[in-house]
XYZ file of C-alpha atoms in Angstrom:
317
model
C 36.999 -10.876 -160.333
C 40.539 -10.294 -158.567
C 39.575 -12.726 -155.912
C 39.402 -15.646 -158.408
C 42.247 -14.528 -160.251
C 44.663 -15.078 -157.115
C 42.635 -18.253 -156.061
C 42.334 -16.509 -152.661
C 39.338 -14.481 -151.147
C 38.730 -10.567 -150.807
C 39.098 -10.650 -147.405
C 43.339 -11.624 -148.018
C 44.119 -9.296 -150.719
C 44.621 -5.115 -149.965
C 44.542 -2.540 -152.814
C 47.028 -0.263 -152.909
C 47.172 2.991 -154.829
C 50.384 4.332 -155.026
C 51.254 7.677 -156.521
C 54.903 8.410 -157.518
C 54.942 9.576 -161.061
C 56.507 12.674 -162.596
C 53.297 14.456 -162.619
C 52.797 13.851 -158.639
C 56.450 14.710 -157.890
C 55.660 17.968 -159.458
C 52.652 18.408 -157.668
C 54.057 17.845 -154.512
C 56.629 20.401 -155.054
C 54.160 23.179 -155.758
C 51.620 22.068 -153.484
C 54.250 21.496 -150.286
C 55.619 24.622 -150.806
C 52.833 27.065 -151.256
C 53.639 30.314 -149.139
C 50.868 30.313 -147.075
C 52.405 28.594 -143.885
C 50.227 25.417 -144.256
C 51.879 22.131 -142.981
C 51.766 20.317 -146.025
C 54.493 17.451 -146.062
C 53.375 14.426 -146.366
C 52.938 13.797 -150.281
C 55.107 10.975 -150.476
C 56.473 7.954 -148.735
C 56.474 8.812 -144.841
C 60.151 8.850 -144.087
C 61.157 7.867 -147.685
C 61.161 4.591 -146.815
C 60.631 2.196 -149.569
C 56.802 1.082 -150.351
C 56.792 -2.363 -149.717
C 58.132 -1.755 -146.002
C 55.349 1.221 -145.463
C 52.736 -1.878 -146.676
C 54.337 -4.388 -143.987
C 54.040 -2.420 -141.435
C 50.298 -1.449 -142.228
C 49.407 -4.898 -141.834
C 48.515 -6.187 -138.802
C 49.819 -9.690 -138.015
C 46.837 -11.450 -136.395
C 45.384 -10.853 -140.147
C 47.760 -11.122 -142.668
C 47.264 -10.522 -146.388
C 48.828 -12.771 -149.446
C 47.960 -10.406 -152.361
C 47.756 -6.623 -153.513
C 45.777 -5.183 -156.711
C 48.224 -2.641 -157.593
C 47.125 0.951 -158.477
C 50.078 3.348 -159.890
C 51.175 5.730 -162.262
C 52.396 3.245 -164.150
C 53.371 -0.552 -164.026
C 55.070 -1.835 -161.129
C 58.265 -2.969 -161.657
C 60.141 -6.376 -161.432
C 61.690 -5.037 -159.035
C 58.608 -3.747 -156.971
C 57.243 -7.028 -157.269
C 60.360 -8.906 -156.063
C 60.369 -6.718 -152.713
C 56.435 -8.129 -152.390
C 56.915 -11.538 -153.283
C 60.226 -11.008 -150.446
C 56.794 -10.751 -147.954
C 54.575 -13.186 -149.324
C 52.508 -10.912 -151.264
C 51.852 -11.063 -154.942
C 51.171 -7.716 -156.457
C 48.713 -7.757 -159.109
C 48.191 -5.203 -162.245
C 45.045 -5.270 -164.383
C 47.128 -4.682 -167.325
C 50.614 -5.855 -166.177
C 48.641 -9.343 -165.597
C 45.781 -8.872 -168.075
C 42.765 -9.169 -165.802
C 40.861 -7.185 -168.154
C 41.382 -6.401 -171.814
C 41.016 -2.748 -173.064
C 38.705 -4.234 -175.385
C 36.857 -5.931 -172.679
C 36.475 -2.487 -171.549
C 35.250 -0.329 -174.400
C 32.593 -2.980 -174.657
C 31.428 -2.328 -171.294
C 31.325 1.287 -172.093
C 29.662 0.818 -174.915
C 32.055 3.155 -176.885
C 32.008 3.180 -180.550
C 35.671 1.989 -180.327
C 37.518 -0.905 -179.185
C 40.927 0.633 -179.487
C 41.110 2.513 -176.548
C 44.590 3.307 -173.899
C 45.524 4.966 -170.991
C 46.381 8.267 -173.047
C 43.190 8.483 -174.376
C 40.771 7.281 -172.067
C 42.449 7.962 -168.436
C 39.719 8.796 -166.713
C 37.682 5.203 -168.047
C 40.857 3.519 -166.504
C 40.402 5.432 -163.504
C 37.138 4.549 -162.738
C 37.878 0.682 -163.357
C 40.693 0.598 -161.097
C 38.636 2.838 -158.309
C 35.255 0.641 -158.601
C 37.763 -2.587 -158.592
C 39.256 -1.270 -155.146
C 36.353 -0.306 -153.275
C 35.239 -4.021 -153.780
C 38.084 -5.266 -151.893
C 38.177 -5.078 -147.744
C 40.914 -3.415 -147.030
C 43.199 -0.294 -148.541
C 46.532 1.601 -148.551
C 47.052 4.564 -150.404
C 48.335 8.498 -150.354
C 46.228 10.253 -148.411
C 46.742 13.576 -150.199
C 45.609 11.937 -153.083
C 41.667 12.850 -153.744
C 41.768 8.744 -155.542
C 42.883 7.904 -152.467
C 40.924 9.756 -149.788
C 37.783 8.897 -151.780
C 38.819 5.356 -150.907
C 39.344 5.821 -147.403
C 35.481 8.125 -147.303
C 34.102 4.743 -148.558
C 35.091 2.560 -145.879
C 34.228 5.589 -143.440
C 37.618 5.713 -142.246
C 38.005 2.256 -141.336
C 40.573 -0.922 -142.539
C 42.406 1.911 -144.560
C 45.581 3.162 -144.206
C 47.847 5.806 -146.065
C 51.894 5.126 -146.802
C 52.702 8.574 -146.783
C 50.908 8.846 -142.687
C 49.845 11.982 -141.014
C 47.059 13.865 -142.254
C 44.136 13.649 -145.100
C 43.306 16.965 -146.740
C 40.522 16.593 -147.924
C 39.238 16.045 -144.317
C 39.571 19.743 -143.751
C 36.656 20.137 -146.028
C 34.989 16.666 -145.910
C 34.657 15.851 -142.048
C 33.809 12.236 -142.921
C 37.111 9.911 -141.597
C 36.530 8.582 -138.289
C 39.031 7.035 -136.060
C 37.998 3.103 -134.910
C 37.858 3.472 -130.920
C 39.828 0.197 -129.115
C 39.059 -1.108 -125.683
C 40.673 -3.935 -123.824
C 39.537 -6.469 -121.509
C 40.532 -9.720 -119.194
C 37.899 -11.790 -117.944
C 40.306 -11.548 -114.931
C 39.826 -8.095 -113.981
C 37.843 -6.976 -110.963
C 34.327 -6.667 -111.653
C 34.075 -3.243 -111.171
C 36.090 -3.051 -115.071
C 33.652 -4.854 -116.599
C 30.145 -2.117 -115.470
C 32.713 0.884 -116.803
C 33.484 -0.649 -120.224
C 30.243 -1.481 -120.751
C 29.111 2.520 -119.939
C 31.965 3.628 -122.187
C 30.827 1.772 -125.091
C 27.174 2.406 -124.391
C 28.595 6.144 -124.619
C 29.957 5.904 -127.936
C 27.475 4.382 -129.289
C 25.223 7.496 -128.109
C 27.157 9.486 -129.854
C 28.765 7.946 -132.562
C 25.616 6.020 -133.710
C 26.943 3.013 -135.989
C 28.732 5.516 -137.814
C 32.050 4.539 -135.916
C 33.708 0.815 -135.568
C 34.546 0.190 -131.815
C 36.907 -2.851 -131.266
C 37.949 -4.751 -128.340
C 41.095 -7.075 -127.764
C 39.323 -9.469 -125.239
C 41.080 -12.186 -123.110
C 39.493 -14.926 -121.722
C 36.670 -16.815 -123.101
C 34.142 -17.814 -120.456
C 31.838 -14.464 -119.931
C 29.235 -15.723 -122.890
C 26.752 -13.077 -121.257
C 29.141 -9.863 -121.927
C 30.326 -11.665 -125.049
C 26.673 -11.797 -126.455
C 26.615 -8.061 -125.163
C 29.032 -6.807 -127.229
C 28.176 -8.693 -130.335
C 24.577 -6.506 -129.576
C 26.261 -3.466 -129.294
C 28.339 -3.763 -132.956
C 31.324 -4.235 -130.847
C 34.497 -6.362 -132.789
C 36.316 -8.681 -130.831
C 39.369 -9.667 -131.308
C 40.456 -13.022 -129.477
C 43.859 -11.943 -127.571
C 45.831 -14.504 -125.937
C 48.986 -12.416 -125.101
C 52.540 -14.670 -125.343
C 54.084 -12.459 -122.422
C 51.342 -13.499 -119.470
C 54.456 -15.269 -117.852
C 56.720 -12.610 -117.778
C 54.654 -9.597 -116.840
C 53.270 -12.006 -113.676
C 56.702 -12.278 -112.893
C 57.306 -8.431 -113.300
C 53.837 -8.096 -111.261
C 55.060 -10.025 -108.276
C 58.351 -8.057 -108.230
C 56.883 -4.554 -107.559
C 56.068 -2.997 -105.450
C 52.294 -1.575 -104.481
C 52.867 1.489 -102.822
C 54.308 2.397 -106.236
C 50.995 1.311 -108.023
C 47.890 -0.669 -107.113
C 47.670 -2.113 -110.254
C 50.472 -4.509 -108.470
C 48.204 -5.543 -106.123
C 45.780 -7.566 -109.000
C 46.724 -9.554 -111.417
C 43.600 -9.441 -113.430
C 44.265 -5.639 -113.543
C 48.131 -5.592 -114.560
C 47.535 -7.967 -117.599
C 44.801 -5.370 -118.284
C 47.438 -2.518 -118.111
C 49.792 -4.329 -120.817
C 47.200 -5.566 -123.318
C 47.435 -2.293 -125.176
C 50.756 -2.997 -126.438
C 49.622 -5.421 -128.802
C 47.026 -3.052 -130.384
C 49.165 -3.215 -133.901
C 48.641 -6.995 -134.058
C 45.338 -6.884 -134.580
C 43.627 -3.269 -135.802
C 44.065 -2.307 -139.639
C 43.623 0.846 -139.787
C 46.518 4.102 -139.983
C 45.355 5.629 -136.622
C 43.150 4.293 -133.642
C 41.898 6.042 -130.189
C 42.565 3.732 -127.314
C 39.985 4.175 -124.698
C 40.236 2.899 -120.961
C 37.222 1.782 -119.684
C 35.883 4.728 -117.629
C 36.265 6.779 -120.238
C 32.873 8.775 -121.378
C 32.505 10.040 -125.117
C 30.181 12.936 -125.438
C 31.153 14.436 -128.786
C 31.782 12.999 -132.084
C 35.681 13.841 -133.417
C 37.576 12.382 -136.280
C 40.771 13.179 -138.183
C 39.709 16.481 -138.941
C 39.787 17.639 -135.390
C 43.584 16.477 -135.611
C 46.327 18.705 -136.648
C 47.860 18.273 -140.266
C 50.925 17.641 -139.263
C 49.419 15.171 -136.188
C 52.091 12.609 -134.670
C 53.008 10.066 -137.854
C 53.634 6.862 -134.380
C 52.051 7.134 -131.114
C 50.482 10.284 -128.651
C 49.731 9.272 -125.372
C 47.649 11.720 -123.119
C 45.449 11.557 -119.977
């Protein structure tokens, strides 16, 4: 088991499949540049920016991660590792690091060999390294990549992300990656918050089913009653005790109302800034904030998206 290789838990490791060999260079090329004026540029790193800062920023820093069970073209280098280690993550290979013999492997199988490799038996490898990663919580990987996208399909969309951003491709054909839905709340809001979050979620829910993870950075901890509600409705709640109340009271009591309302409540303003920490706390490549009276009548996931759909942050009303 990986978990009890790197003495930690599931829950604090990530695989990552990373695809940057010869043979995927070459596919990119062809495949990015077929005449047929489909956007189609995102087969490698987003922004060529090296992979171990396209990992840090994909993890959000309420829940940090310690290790990574490595998926690649081929070994990851010292030097690979190094930039990890640099974070406080230990990469792990199954063959780099030996978690499981070839022979252990062909045994499993049940092939009439025990001398078996990665030139003759790819596809065995494969599915080792894919069953492996779906065991583990959460997931980075290329999103062009069918391995990859496969991945993401498993987890329906959710605590997965993809280095190379933008768009999956396979979700053209496969409509089947969903996009968690985030709320907010203060306990200190006027009441009136409270009655049209609760009809926004109710209206996901009617729509979505359970097929779609709905998350909530709450603050405050003294409504047990809407606390117990959400936990009924599926809803994940993230504890969010902002650092910056101080300063954006301060801010508050400096403007001016006939500019905004929201200056007129201070329950409302922190309300109005808690979005700002959505990175610290949702793993996932792409989220819809929702205010509170919004109403969801149709289902829509990446696929509804552009391919070449914003790679940081759309804001719309």
């Amino acid at each position: 088991r990986v978990d009890s290789t790197s003495h930690t838990t599931l829950s604090d490791g990530i695989c990552l499949h990373h695809r940057n060999g010869l043979d995927w260079q070459e596919h990119c090329n062809q495949w990015e540049n077929i005449p047929d004026r489909i956007w189609r540029k995102n087969c490698m790193n987003d922004r060529k920016l090296p992979l171990h800062e396209l990992v840090r920023y994909r993890i959000p820093a309420k829940y940090p991660k310690s290790w990574i069970y490595y998926i690649g073209d081929e070994e990851p280098s010292e030097y690979l590792i190094e930039d990890f280690k640099s974070d406080g993550i230990s990469l792990i290979h199954r063959e780099k690091h030996n978690l499981l013999s070839d022979e252990d492997i062909a045994k499993a199988a049940r092939l009439k060999t025990l001398h078996i490799s990665a030139e003759t038996h790819r596809n065995l490898f494969e599915v080792v390294d894919y069953f492996t990663c779906a065991e583990i919580e959460s997931f980075i990987g290329n999103s062009v990549s069918t391995f990859s996208a496969n991945q993401i399909a498993l987890r329906n969309g959710m605590k997965s992300s993809w280095y190379n951003s933008r768009s999956i491709p396979l979700g053209e054909v496969l409509p089947v990656y969903h996009i968690p839905l985030v709320y907010t709340y203060t306990e200190e809001s006027q009441g009136l918050g409270k009655s049209l979050l609760k009809a926004s979620i109710l209206s996901v829910r009617g729509t979505f089913g359970m097929s779609a993870d709905i998350h909530i950075l709450y603050h405050g901890q003294n409504d047990w009653q809407f606390l117990m509600w959400l936990k009924k409705y599926s809803v994940i709640v993230h504890t969010h005790e902002p650092q910056w109340l101080d300063m954006i009271e301060t801010m508050r009591q400096n403007g001016n109302p006939a500019h905004s309302h929201l200056f007129l409540h201070q329950g409302n303003y922190i309300g109005t800034w808690q979005r700002i920490d959505l990175p610290l706390f949702i793993d996932a490549e792409y989220v819809m904030f929702v205010d509170s009276d919004t109403i969801i009548s149709d289902i829509f996931g990446m696929h509804n998206f552009n391919l070449k759909m914003t790679p940081g942050l759309a804001a719309g009303s």
